[in-house]
mmCIF file of C-alpha atoms in Angstrom:
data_model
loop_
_atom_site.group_PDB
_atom_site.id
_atom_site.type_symbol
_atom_site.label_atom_id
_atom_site.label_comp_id
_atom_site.label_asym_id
_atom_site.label_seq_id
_atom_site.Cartn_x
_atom_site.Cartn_y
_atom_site.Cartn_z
ATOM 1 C CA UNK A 1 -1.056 34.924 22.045
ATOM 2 C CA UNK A 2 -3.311 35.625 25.174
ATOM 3 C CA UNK A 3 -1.576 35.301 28.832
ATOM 4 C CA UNK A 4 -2.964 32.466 30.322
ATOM 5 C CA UNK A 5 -0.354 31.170 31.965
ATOM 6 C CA UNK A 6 -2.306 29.704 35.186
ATOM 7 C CA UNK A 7 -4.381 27.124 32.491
ATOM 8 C CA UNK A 8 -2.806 24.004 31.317
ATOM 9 C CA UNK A 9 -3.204 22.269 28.053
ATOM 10 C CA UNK A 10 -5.493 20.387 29.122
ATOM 11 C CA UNK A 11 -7.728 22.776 30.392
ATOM 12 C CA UNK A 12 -8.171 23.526 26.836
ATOM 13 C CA UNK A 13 -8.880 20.351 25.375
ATOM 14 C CA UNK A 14 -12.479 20.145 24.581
ATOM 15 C CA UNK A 15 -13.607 16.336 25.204
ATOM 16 C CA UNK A 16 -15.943 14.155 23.371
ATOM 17 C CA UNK A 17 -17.443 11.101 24.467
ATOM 18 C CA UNK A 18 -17.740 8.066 22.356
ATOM 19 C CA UNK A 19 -20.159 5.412 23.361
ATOM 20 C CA UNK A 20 -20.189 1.464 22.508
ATOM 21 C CA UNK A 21 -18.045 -1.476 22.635
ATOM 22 C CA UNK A 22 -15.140 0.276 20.170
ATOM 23 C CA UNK A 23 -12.618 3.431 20.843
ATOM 24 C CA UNK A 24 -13.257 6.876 20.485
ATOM 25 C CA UNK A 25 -10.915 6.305 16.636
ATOM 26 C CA UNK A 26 -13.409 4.044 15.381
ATOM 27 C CA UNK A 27 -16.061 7.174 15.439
ATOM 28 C CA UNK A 28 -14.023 9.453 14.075
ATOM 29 C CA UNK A 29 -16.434 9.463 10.633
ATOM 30 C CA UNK A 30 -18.870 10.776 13.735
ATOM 31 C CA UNK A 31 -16.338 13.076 14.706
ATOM 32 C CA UNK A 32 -15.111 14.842 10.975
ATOM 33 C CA UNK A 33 -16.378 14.463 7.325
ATOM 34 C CA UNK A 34 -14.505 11.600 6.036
ATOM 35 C CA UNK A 35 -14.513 13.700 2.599
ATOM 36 C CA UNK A 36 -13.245 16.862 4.518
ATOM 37 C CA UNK A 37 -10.672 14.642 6.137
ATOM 38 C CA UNK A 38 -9.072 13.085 2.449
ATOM 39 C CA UNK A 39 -8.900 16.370 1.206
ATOM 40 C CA UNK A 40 -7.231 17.696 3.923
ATOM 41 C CA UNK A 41 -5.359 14.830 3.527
ATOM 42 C CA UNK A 42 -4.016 15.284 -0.095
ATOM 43 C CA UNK A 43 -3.587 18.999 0.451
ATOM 44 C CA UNK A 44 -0.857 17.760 3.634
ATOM 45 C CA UNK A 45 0.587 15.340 1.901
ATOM 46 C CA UNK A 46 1.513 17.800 -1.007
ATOM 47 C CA UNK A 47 2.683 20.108 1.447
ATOM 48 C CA UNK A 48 4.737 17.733 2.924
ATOM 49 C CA UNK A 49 6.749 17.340 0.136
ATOM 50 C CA UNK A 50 6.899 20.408 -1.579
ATOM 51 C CA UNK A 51 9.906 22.591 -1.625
ATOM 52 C CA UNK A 52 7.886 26.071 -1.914
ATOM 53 C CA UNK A 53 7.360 27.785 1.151
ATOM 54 C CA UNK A 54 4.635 30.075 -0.706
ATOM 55 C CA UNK A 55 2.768 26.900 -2.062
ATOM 56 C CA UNK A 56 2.584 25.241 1.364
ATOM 57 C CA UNK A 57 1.797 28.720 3.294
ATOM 58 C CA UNK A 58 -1.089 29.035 0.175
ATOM 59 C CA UNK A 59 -2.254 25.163 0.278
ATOM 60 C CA UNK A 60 -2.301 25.142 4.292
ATOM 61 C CA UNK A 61 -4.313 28.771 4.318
ATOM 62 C CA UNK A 62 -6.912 27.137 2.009
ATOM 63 C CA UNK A 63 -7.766 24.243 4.075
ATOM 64 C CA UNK A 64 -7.856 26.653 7.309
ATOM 65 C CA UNK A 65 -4.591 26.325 8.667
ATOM 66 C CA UNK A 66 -3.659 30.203 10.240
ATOM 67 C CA UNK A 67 -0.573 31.377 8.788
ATOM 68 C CA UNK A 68 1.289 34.056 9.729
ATOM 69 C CA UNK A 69 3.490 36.237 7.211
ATOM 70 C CA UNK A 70 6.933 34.260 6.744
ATOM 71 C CA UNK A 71 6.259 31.244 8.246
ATOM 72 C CA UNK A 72 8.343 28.563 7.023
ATOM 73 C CA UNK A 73 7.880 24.679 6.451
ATOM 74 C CA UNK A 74 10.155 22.353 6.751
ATOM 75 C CA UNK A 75 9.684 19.037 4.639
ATOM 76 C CA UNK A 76 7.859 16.620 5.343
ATOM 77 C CA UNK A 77 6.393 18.937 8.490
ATOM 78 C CA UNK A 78 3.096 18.031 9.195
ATOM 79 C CA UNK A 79 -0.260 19.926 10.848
ATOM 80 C CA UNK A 80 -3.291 18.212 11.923
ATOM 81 C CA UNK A 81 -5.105 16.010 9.585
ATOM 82 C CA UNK A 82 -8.585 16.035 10.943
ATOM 83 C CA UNK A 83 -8.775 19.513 12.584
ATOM 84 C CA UNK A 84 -5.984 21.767 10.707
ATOM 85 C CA UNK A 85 -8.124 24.838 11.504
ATOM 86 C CA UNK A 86 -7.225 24.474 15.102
ATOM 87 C CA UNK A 87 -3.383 24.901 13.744
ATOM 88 C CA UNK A 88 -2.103 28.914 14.092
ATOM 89 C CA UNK A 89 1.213 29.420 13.175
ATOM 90 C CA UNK A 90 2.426 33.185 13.736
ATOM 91 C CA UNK A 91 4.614 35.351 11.683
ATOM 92 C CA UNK A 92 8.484 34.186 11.309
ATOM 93 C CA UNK A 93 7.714 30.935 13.147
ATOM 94 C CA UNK A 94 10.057 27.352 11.917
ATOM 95 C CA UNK A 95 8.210 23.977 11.475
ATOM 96 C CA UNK A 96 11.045 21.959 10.907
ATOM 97 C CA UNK A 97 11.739 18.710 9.012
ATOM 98 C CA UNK A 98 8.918 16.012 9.935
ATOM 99 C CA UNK A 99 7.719 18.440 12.659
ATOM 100 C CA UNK A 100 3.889 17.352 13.616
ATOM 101 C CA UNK A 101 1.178 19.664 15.137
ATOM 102 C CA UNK A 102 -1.396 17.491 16.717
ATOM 103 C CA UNK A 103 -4.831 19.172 17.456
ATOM 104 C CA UNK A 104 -6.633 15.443 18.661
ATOM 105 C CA UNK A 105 -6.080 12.927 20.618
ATOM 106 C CA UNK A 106 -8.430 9.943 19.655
ATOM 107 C CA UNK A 107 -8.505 7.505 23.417
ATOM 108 C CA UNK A 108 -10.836 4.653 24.506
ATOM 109 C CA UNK A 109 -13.800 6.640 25.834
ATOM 110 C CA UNK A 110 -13.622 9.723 24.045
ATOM 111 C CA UNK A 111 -11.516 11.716 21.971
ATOM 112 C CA UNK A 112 -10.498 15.361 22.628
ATOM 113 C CA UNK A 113 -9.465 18.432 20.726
ATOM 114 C CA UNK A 114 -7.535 21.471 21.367
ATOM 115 C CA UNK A 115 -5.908 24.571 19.371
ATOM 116 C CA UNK A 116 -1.952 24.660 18.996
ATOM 117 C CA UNK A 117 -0.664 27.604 18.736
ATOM 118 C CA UNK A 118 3.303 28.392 17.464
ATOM 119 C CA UNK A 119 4.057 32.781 18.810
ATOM 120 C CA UNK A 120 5.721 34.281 16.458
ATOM 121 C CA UNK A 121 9.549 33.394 15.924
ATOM 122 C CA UNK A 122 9.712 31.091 17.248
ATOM 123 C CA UNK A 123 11.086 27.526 16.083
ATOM 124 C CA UNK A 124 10.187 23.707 16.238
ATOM 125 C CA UNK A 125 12.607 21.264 15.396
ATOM 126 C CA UNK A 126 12.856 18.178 13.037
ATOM 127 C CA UNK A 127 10.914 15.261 14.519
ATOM 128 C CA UNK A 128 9.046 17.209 17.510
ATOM 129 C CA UNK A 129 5.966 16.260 17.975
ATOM 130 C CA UNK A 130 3.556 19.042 19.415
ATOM 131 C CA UNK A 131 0.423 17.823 21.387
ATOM 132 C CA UNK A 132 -3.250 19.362 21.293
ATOM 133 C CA UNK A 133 -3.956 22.791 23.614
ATOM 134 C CA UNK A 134 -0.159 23.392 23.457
ATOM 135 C CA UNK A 135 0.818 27.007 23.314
ATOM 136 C CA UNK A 136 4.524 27.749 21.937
ATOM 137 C CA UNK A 137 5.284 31.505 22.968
ATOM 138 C CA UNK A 138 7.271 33.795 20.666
ATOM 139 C CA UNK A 139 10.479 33.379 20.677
ATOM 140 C CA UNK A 140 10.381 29.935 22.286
ATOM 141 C CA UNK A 141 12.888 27.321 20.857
ATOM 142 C CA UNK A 142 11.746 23.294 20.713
ATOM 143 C CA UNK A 143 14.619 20.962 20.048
ATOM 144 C CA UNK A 144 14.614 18.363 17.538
ATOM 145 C CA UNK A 145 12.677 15.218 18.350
ATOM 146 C CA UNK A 146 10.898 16.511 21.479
ATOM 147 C CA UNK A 147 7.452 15.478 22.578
ATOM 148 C CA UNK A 148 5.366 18.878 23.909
ATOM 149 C CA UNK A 149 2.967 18.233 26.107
ATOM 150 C CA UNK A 150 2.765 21.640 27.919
ATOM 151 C CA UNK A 151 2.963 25.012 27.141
ATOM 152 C CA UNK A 152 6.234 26.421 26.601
ATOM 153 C CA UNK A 153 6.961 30.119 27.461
ATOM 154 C CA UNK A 154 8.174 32.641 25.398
ATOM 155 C CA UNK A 155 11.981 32.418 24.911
ATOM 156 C CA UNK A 156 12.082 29.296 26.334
ATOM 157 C CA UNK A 157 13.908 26.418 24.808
ATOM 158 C CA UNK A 158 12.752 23.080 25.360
ATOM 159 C CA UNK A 159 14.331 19.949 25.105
ATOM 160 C CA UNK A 160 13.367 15.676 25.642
ATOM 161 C CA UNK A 161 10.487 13.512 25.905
ATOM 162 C CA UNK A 162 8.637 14.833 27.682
ATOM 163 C CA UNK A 163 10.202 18.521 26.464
ATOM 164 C CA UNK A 164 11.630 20.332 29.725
ATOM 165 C CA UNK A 165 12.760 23.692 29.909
ATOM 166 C CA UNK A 166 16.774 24.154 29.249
ATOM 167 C CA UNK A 167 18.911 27.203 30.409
ATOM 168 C CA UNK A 168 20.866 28.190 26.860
ATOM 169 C CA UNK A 169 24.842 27.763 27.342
ATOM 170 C CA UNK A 170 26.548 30.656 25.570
#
């Protein structure tokens, strides 16, 4: 993962204006291929529930998810829908139980996109929810059922909503 530690997240977000009386969601057949988008679709949702970390690492790859060698998938764990080819996920690296990578954020005026990135080893907890342009650094630990909305350095572990950096007792 590149050091650029003085750019945020969203400094990475590319945005994309929507125009008329509705919000930027009710484009998004403007934005992706709505067939591109179900089949993405099935392939997460039988990801989700499958028990075989080589079938999800397989189905994920296929629909251009980057996956590192070892990566493991918790149930139920879920990378972006629309954009899953924004999603890298290095070697050794934890999505854990109902984990969600989000690479879009669809608002009133426009909707933006951004790459997430998960350094290698390290771990994301059940129920954290990981927002677009976020960069988690190797090593870095994200408790369960924390929103990240900034980059968290390698090592780190991260806790809360909003996820805050946490000295480890021990």
């Amino acid at each position: 993962m590149p050091d650029d530690s003085s750019t945020t997240r969203h400094d990475r977000l590319a945005r994309h204006v929507t125009s008329g009386a509705f919000n930027s969601l009710r484009h998004w057949t403007s934005a992706k291929n709505p067939l591109r988008v179900v089949l993405n679709y099935v392939v997460i949702l039988l990801v989700r529930h499958s028990p075989s970390l080589r079938l999800k690492n397989y189905l994920l790859r296929a629909i251009g998810v980057t996956v590192g060698r070892g990566v493991s998938w918790g149930l139920e764990s879920t990378p972006d829908v629309f954009w899953p080819e924004l999603v890298t996920v290095e070697d050794d690296a934890i999505i854990g139980y109902d984990a969600t990578l989000l690479c879009h954020e669809f608002l009133q005026d426009e909707y933006r996109t951004g790459e997430v990135v998960v350094g290698e080893r390290a771990m994301i907890g059940a129920g954290a929810i990981v927002l677009p342009g976020v960069r988690i650094g190797a090593g870095a630990k994200v408790a369960a059922n924390s929103l990240v909305a900034k980059d968290v350095p390698p090592g780190a572990t991260v806790a809360g909503v909003p996820a805050e950096e946490h000295t480890q007792l021990g």
